[in-house]
């Protein structure tokens, strides 16, 4: 190993640092909650995001992915705990011979790799995708190594032979700003051996994540290399046991995730359904009496309660059944002038006031003074 070379052969637990993580983003919001400014990160992306502002209503009801990143993939975390999920698509086939490469392959978006931006890659027949120097070589190395090729993604680097049963293709899929560039090595044969590999390289827009989805990597003849290496050959990342070793893999996932990246799942919850409320019965009562409101076709499982004009609760909670629901107030005072019904989803805490405020007149009970006069 050359002097000054950094060997990174560890599973790294995902952590985040200053300006690389959301600091005020909750896991759930109600759809009517006001927009607010996101903090803790640098650049923000996702449904409902505009600049640094997140608006739950714009995101819409459902589960969404929000991202913050500084856009600079200068260092990586390595993970093998994700889901094996190669993407399908209509690709452009590359006619590659033995120890061959195609240059200038368009990514379709700007991708940051070890801190530098690229819009094109080189694709070699020996399981290497690169960003600068030639990737045609079949002589795989123990990474990191300053010997060319550098600035590479080694999907399964070894001496491979494209034949009539194998394909190498690329395509870009998805919509900005979350497109994915794909390189497929399908049924690629080892030199001097009948074993074959099928592996997909994925480059993710905005997050600058690199993923390797290996359907099958067989033993082959000798050592293989799977990992990523920077432009000087001084830093490399890989999963343990896959750096110039004769490993195998089936339905396998490896991810190289930039260190300044935070990906969160946010759920936007719907409000309870708006329902028709029939008028107060009766509309005029005496102080200390009650009134009844009816929710027409109540929503099952939703909590309903009566509020007065100041927002004070003046009834118990009645749970919706799907049918008409009567709610009776507590004894009312003369300060009450109108009543409304609030509907609340107990599991999400999202609530709404049902349309219509019903006026009610609460009359004071007349005072009565009695004077007793003794009999003559």
PDB file of C-alpha atoms in Angstrom, residues 57-247:
ATOM      1  CA  UNK A  57     -50.499  21.592   2.231  1.00  0.00           C
ATOM      2  CA  UNK A  58     -48.337  21.830  -0.903  1.00  0.00           C
ATOM      3  CA  UNK A  59     -46.805  18.435  -0.164  1.00  0.00           C
ATOM      4  CA  UNK A  60     -50.293  16.954   0.143  1.00  0.00           C
ATOM      5  CA  UNK A  61     -51.674  14.084   2.161  1.00  0.00           C
ATOM      6  CA  UNK A  62     -49.389  11.036   2.110  1.00  0.00           C
ATOM      7  CA  UNK A  63     -45.849   9.991   2.966  1.00  0.00           C
ATOM      8  CA  UNK A  64     -43.011  11.982   1.412  1.00  0.00           C
ATOM      9  CA  UNK A  65     -39.213  11.996   1.367  1.00  0.00           C
ATOM     10  CA  UNK A  66     -37.411  15.229   2.249  1.00  0.00           C
ATOM     11  CA  UNK A  67     -33.697  15.701   1.745  1.00  0.00           C
ATOM     12  CA  UNK A  68     -31.047  18.143   2.849  1.00  0.00           C
ATOM     13  CA  UNK A  69     -27.512  18.095   1.469  1.00  0.00           C
ATOM     14  CA  UNK A  70     -24.650  20.451   0.784  1.00  0.00           C
ATOM     15  CA  UNK A  71     -24.232  18.772  -2.615  1.00  0.00           C
ATOM     16  CA  UNK A  72     -20.601  17.875  -1.932  1.00  0.00           C
ATOM     17  CA  UNK A  73     -19.870  14.141  -1.736  1.00  0.00           C
ATOM     18  CA  UNK A  74     -16.382  14.547  -0.312  1.00  0.00           C
ATOM     19  CA  UNK A  75     -16.728  11.542   2.006  1.00  0.00           C
ATOM     20  CA  UNK A  76     -19.042   8.553   2.263  1.00  0.00           C
ATOM     21  CA  UNK A  77     -20.779   6.141   4.602  1.00  0.00           C
ATOM     22  CA  UNK A  78     -21.004   2.498   3.505  1.00  0.00           C
ATOM     23  CA  UNK A  79     -24.181   0.495   4.060  1.00  0.00           C
ATOM     24  CA  UNK A  80     -25.282  -3.033   3.165  1.00  0.00           C
ATOM     25  CA  UNK A  81     -28.576  -2.884   5.085  1.00  0.00           C
ATOM     26  CA  UNK A  82     -30.768  -1.471   2.317  1.00  0.00           C
ATOM     27  CA  UNK A  83     -33.090  -3.228  -0.101  1.00  0.00           C
ATOM     28  CA  UNK A  84     -31.930  -5.049  -3.205  1.00  0.00           C
ATOM     29  CA  UNK A  85     -33.983  -3.270  -5.874  1.00  0.00           C
ATOM     30  CA  UNK A  86     -32.475  -3.076  -9.369  1.00  0.00           C
ATOM     31  CA  UNK A  87     -34.393  -0.754 -11.672  1.00  0.00           C
ATOM     32  CA  UNK A  88     -35.771  -1.754 -15.039  1.00  0.00           C
ATOM     33  CA  UNK A  89     -35.760   0.452 -18.092  1.00  0.00           C
ATOM     34  CA  UNK A  90     -35.035   0.711 -21.784  1.00  0.00           C
ATOM     35  CA  UNK A  91     -31.277   1.055 -22.069  1.00  0.00           C
ATOM     36  CA  UNK A  92     -28.725   1.974 -24.705  1.00  0.00           C
ATOM     37  CA  UNK A  93     -26.572  -1.073 -25.400  1.00  0.00           C
ATOM     38  CA  UNK A  94     -22.801  -0.600 -25.515  1.00  0.00           C
ATOM     39  CA  UNK A  95     -20.809  -2.709 -27.976  1.00  0.00           C
ATOM     40  CA  UNK A  96     -17.679  -3.429 -25.970  1.00  0.00           C
ATOM     41  CA  UNK A  97     -14.862  -5.768 -26.849  1.00  0.00           C
ATOM     42  CA  UNK A  98     -12.318  -7.349 -24.542  1.00  0.00           C
ATOM     43  CA  UNK A  99     -10.579  -4.791 -22.269  1.00  0.00           C
ATOM     44  CA  UNK A 100     -12.591  -2.042 -23.904  1.00  0.00           C
ATOM     45  CA  UNK A 101     -14.484   1.089 -22.826  1.00  0.00           C
ATOM     46  CA  UNK A 102     -16.939   3.704 -24.063  1.00  0.00           C
ATOM     47  CA  UNK A 103     -16.266   7.327 -23.128  1.00  0.00           C
ATOM     48  CA  UNK A 104     -18.610  10.305 -22.924  1.00  0.00           C
ATOM     49  CA  UNK A 105     -21.638   8.348 -21.738  1.00  0.00           C
ATOM     50  CA  UNK A 106     -24.183  11.009 -20.623  1.00  0.00           C
ATOM     51  CA  UNK A 107     -25.446  10.753 -17.045  1.00  0.00           C
ATOM     52  CA  UNK A 108     -28.423  13.026 -17.737  1.00  0.00           C
ATOM     53  CA  UNK A 109     -27.797  15.259 -14.720  1.00  0.00           C
ATOM     54  CA  UNK A 110     -24.914  16.662 -12.688  1.00  0.00           C
ATOM     55  CA  UNK A 111     -23.440  14.108 -10.294  1.00  0.00           C
ATOM     56  CA  UNK A 112     -20.942  14.883  -7.534  1.00  0.00           C
ATOM     57  CA  UNK A 113     -18.305  12.215  -6.893  1.00  0.00           C
ATOM     58  CA  UNK A 114     -15.621  12.780  -4.267  1.00  0.00           C
ATOM     59  CA  UNK A 115     -16.346  16.517  -4.310  1.00  0.00           C
ATOM     60  CA  UNK A 116     -16.279  17.107  -8.074  1.00  0.00           C
ATOM     61  CA  UNK A 117     -19.197  17.477 -10.493  1.00  0.00           C
ATOM     62  CA  UNK A 118     -19.574  15.303 -13.591  1.00  0.00           C
ATOM     63  CA  UNK A 119     -22.104  14.973 -16.408  1.00  0.00           C
ATOM     64  CA  UNK A 120     -20.501  12.017 -18.223  1.00  0.00           C
ATOM     65  CA  UNK A 121     -18.896   8.693 -17.341  1.00  0.00           C
ATOM     66  CA  UNK A 122     -16.714   6.030 -18.910  1.00  0.00           C
ATOM     67  CA  UNK A 123     -18.084   2.490 -18.964  1.00  0.00           C
ATOM     68  CA  UNK A 124     -15.630  -0.403 -19.217  1.00  0.00           C
ATOM     69  CA  UNK A 125     -16.248  -4.066 -19.961  1.00  0.00           C
ATOM     70  CA  UNK A 126     -14.409  -5.214 -16.825  1.00  0.00           C
ATOM     71  CA  UNK A 127     -17.037  -3.972 -14.378  1.00  0.00           C
ATOM     72  CA  UNK A 128     -15.761  -0.409 -13.873  1.00  0.00           C
ATOM     73  CA  UNK A 129     -17.572   2.915 -14.288  1.00  0.00           C
ATOM     74  CA  UNK A 130     -15.207   5.891 -14.160  1.00  0.00           C
ATOM     75  CA  UNK A 131     -15.149   9.662 -14.312  1.00  0.00           C
ATOM     76  CA  UNK A 132     -11.686  10.480 -15.697  1.00  0.00           C
ATOM     77  CA  UNK A 133      -8.943   7.959 -16.544  1.00  0.00           C
ATOM     78  CA  UNK A 134      -9.424   4.881 -18.736  1.00  0.00           C
ATOM     79  CA  UNK A 135     -11.457   2.035 -17.222  1.00  0.00           C
ATOM     80  CA  UNK A 136     -10.563  -0.605 -19.810  1.00  0.00           C
ATOM     81  CA  UNK A 137      -7.989  -2.416 -17.690  1.00  0.00           C
ATOM     82  CA  UNK A 138      -8.647  -5.968 -16.525  1.00  0.00           C
ATOM     83  CA  UNK A 139      -5.970  -5.854 -13.801  1.00  0.00           C
ATOM     84  CA  UNK A 140      -7.991  -5.177 -10.676  1.00  0.00           C
ATOM     85  CA  UNK A 141      -6.290  -3.829  -7.575  1.00  0.00           C
ATOM     86  CA  UNK A 142      -6.534  -3.675  -3.800  1.00  0.00           C
ATOM     87  CA  UNK A 143      -8.107  -0.266  -3.189  1.00  0.00           C
ATOM     88  CA  UNK A 144      -7.008   2.408  -2.615  1.00  0.00           C
ATOM     89  CA  UNK A 145      -4.111   2.429  -5.037  1.00  0.00           C
ATOM     90  CA  UNK A 146      -2.711   5.467  -6.914  1.00  0.00           C
ATOM     91  CA  UNK A 147      -2.119   3.298  -9.972  1.00  0.00           C
ATOM     92  CA  UNK A 148      -4.671   4.050 -12.699  1.00  0.00           C
ATOM     93  CA  UNK A 149      -7.580   3.700 -13.038  1.00  0.00           C
ATOM     94  CA  UNK A 150      -8.674   6.174 -10.371  1.00  0.00           C
ATOM     95  CA  UNK A 151     -11.901   8.094  -9.813  1.00  0.00           C
ATOM     96  CA  UNK A 152     -13.885   4.895 -10.282  1.00  0.00           C
ATOM     97  CA  UNK A 153     -16.861   2.818  -9.222  1.00  0.00           C
ATOM     98  CA  UNK A 154     -15.857  -0.835  -9.255  1.00  0.00           C
ATOM     99  CA  UNK A 155     -19.085  -2.814  -9.577  1.00  0.00           C
ATOM    100  CA  UNK A 156     -17.294  -6.142  -9.836  1.00  0.00           C
ATOM    101  CA  UNK A 157     -13.852  -5.433 -11.214  1.00  0.00           C
ATOM    102  CA  UNK A 158     -12.055  -8.397 -12.742  1.00  0.00           C
ATOM    103  CA  UNK A 159     -11.003  -9.681 -16.161  1.00  0.00           C
ATOM    104  CA  UNK A 160     -14.344 -10.074 -17.942  1.00  0.00           C
ATOM    105  CA  UNK A 161     -15.238 -11.133 -21.491  1.00  0.00           C
ATOM    106  CA  UNK A 162     -18.357  -9.724 -23.185  1.00  0.00           C
ATOM    107  CA  UNK A 163     -19.928 -12.412 -25.372  1.00  0.00           C
ATOM    108  CA  UNK A 164     -23.183 -13.143 -27.160  1.00  0.00           C
ATOM    109  CA  UNK A 165     -24.941 -13.980 -23.889  1.00  0.00           C
ATOM    110  CA  UNK A 166     -24.026 -10.752 -22.095  1.00  0.00           C
ATOM    111  CA  UNK A 167     -25.123  -7.121 -22.348  1.00  0.00           C
ATOM    112  CA  UNK A 168     -23.772  -3.819 -21.052  1.00  0.00           C
ATOM    113  CA  UNK A 169     -26.259  -0.944 -21.211  1.00  0.00           C
ATOM    114  CA  UNK A 170     -27.124   2.398 -19.629  1.00  0.00           C
ATOM    115  CA  UNK A 171     -30.196   4.602 -19.151  1.00  0.00           C
ATOM    116  CA  UNK A 172     -31.508   7.457 -17.017  1.00  0.00           C
ATOM    117  CA  UNK A 173     -34.854   7.098 -15.279  1.00  0.00           C
ATOM    118  CA  UNK A 174     -37.135   9.159 -13.032  1.00  0.00           C
ATOM    119  CA  UNK A 175     -37.880  12.865 -12.800  1.00  0.00           C
ATOM    120  CA  UNK A 176     -35.716  15.782 -11.672  1.00  0.00           C
ATOM    121  CA  UNK A 177     -34.440  16.382  -9.068  1.00  0.00           C
ATOM    122  CA  UNK A 178     -34.406  12.664  -8.206  1.00  0.00           C
ATOM    123  CA  UNK A 179     -33.368  10.938 -11.427  1.00  0.00           C
ATOM    124  CA  UNK A 180     -31.165   7.845 -11.449  1.00  0.00           C
ATOM    125  CA  UNK A 181     -28.464   6.924 -13.924  1.00  0.00           C
ATOM    126  CA  UNK A 182     -28.147   3.186 -14.462  1.00  0.00           C
ATOM    127  CA  UNK A 183     -25.403   0.966 -15.853  1.00  0.00           C
ATOM    128  CA  UNK A 184     -26.316  -2.707 -16.212  1.00  0.00           C
ATOM    129  CA  UNK A 185     -23.733  -5.461 -16.481  1.00  0.00           C
ATOM    130  CA  UNK A 186     -25.857  -8.476 -17.372  1.00  0.00           C
ATOM    131  CA  UNK A 187     -24.555 -12.044 -17.590  1.00  0.00           C
ATOM    132  CA  UNK A 188     -20.981 -10.855 -18.095  1.00  0.00           C
ATOM    133  CA  UNK A 189     -18.513 -13.764 -18.309  1.00  0.00           C
ATOM    134  CA  UNK A 190     -15.236 -14.133 -16.435  1.00  0.00           C
ATOM    135  CA  UNK A 191     -12.136 -14.636 -18.562  1.00  0.00           C
ATOM    136  CA  UNK A 192     -11.022 -18.260 -18.423  1.00  0.00           C
ATOM    137  CA  UNK A 193     -14.092 -19.390 -16.478  1.00  0.00           C
ATOM    138  CA  UNK A 194     -17.749 -20.131 -17.225  1.00  0.00           C
ATOM    139  CA  UNK A 195     -18.981 -18.124 -14.220  1.00  0.00           C
ATOM    140  CA  UNK A 196     -20.860 -14.877 -14.841  1.00  0.00           C
ATOM    141  CA  UNK A 197     -21.994 -11.703 -13.060  1.00  0.00           C
ATOM    142  CA  UNK A 198     -25.093  -9.504 -13.182  1.00  0.00           C
ATOM    143  CA  UNK A 199     -24.827  -6.208 -11.322  1.00  0.00           C
ATOM    144  CA  UNK A 200     -26.458  -2.775 -11.628  1.00  0.00           C
ATOM    145  CA  UNK A 201     -24.728   0.538 -10.867  1.00  0.00           C
ATOM    146  CA  UNK A 202     -27.030   3.368  -9.760  1.00  0.00           C
ATOM    147  CA  UNK A 203     -26.094   7.062  -9.499  1.00  0.00           C
ATOM    148  CA  UNK A 204     -28.736   9.149  -7.685  1.00  0.00           C
ATOM    149  CA  UNK A 205     -29.379  12.771  -8.597  1.00  0.00           C
ATOM    150  CA  UNK A 206     -29.292  15.396  -5.795  1.00  0.00           C
ATOM    151  CA  UNK A 207     -28.305  12.923  -3.055  1.00  0.00           C
ATOM    152  CA  UNK A 208     -25.181  11.835  -5.009  1.00  0.00           C
ATOM    153  CA  UNK A 209     -25.617   8.318  -3.644  1.00  0.00           C
ATOM    154  CA  UNK A 210     -23.908   5.405  -5.407  1.00  0.00           C
ATOM    155  CA  UNK A 211     -25.631   2.026  -5.146  1.00  0.00           C
ATOM    156  CA  UNK A 212     -24.626  -1.425  -6.381  1.00  0.00           C
ATOM    157  CA  UNK A 213     -27.404  -3.983  -6.816  1.00  0.00           C
ATOM    158  CA  UNK A 214     -25.877  -7.396  -7.511  1.00  0.00           C
ATOM    159  CA  UNK A 215     -28.297 -10.018  -8.805  1.00  0.00           C
ATOM    160  CA  UNK A 216     -25.484 -12.540  -8.930  1.00  0.00           C
ATOM    161  CA  UNK A 217     -21.703 -12.403  -8.619  1.00  0.00           C
ATOM    162  CA  UNK A 218     -20.184 -15.868  -8.795  1.00  0.00           C
ATOM    163  CA  UNK A 219     -16.744 -16.979  -7.685  1.00  0.00           C
ATOM    164  CA  UNK A 220     -14.975 -16.635 -11.011  1.00  0.00           C
ATOM    165  CA  UNK A 221     -11.281 -17.406 -11.279  1.00  0.00           C
ATOM    166  CA  UNK A 222      -9.638 -15.183  -8.672  1.00  0.00           C
ATOM    167  CA  UNK A 223      -9.976 -11.928  -6.741  1.00  0.00           C
ATOM    168  CA  UNK A 224     -12.573  -9.280  -7.572  1.00  0.00           C
ATOM    169  CA  UNK A 225     -12.890  -5.677  -6.381  1.00  0.00           C
ATOM    170  CA  UNK A 226     -16.119  -3.864  -5.458  1.00  0.00           C
ATOM    171  CA  UNK A 227     -15.957  -0.298  -4.133  1.00  0.00           C
ATOM    172  CA  UNK A 228     -15.306   3.350  -4.982  1.00  0.00           C
ATOM    173  CA  UNK A 229     -12.040   5.299  -5.152  1.00  0.00           C
ATOM    174  CA  UNK A 230     -11.171   8.992  -5.451  1.00  0.00           C
ATOM    175  CA  UNK A 231      -9.263  10.713  -8.240  1.00  0.00           C
ATOM    176  CA  UNK A 232      -5.798  10.381  -6.706  1.00  0.00           C
ATOM    177  CA  UNK A 233      -6.207   6.793  -5.580  1.00  0.00           C
ATOM    178  CA  UNK A 234      -5.653   7.834  -1.958  1.00  0.00           C
ATOM    179  CA  UNK A 235      -9.129   7.138  -0.515  1.00  0.00           C
ATOM    180  CA  UNK A 236     -11.460   4.202  -1.133  1.00  0.00           C
ATOM    181  CA  UNK A 237     -14.655   2.844   0.381  1.00  0.00           C
ATOM    182  CA  UNK A 238     -16.056  -0.680   0.189  1.00  0.00           C
ATOM    183  CA  UNK A 239     -17.937  -3.304   2.159  1.00  0.00           C
ATOM    184  CA  UNK A 240     -15.702  -5.654   4.176  1.00  0.00           C
ATOM    185  CA  UNK A 241     -14.603  -8.742   2.323  1.00  0.00           C
ATOM    186  CA  UNK A 242     -14.939  -7.275  -1.165  1.00  0.00           C
ATOM    187  CA  UNK A 243     -11.631  -5.561  -1.736  1.00  0.00           C
ATOM    188  CA  UNK A 244      -9.510  -7.742  -4.020  1.00  0.00           C
ATOM    189  CA  UNK A 245     -11.039 -10.962  -2.666  1.00  0.00           C
ATOM    190  CA  UNK A 246     -12.883 -13.845  -4.291  1.00  0.00           C
ATOM    191  CA  UNK A 247     -16.323 -13.010  -2.912  1.00  0.00           C
TER     192      UNK A 247
END
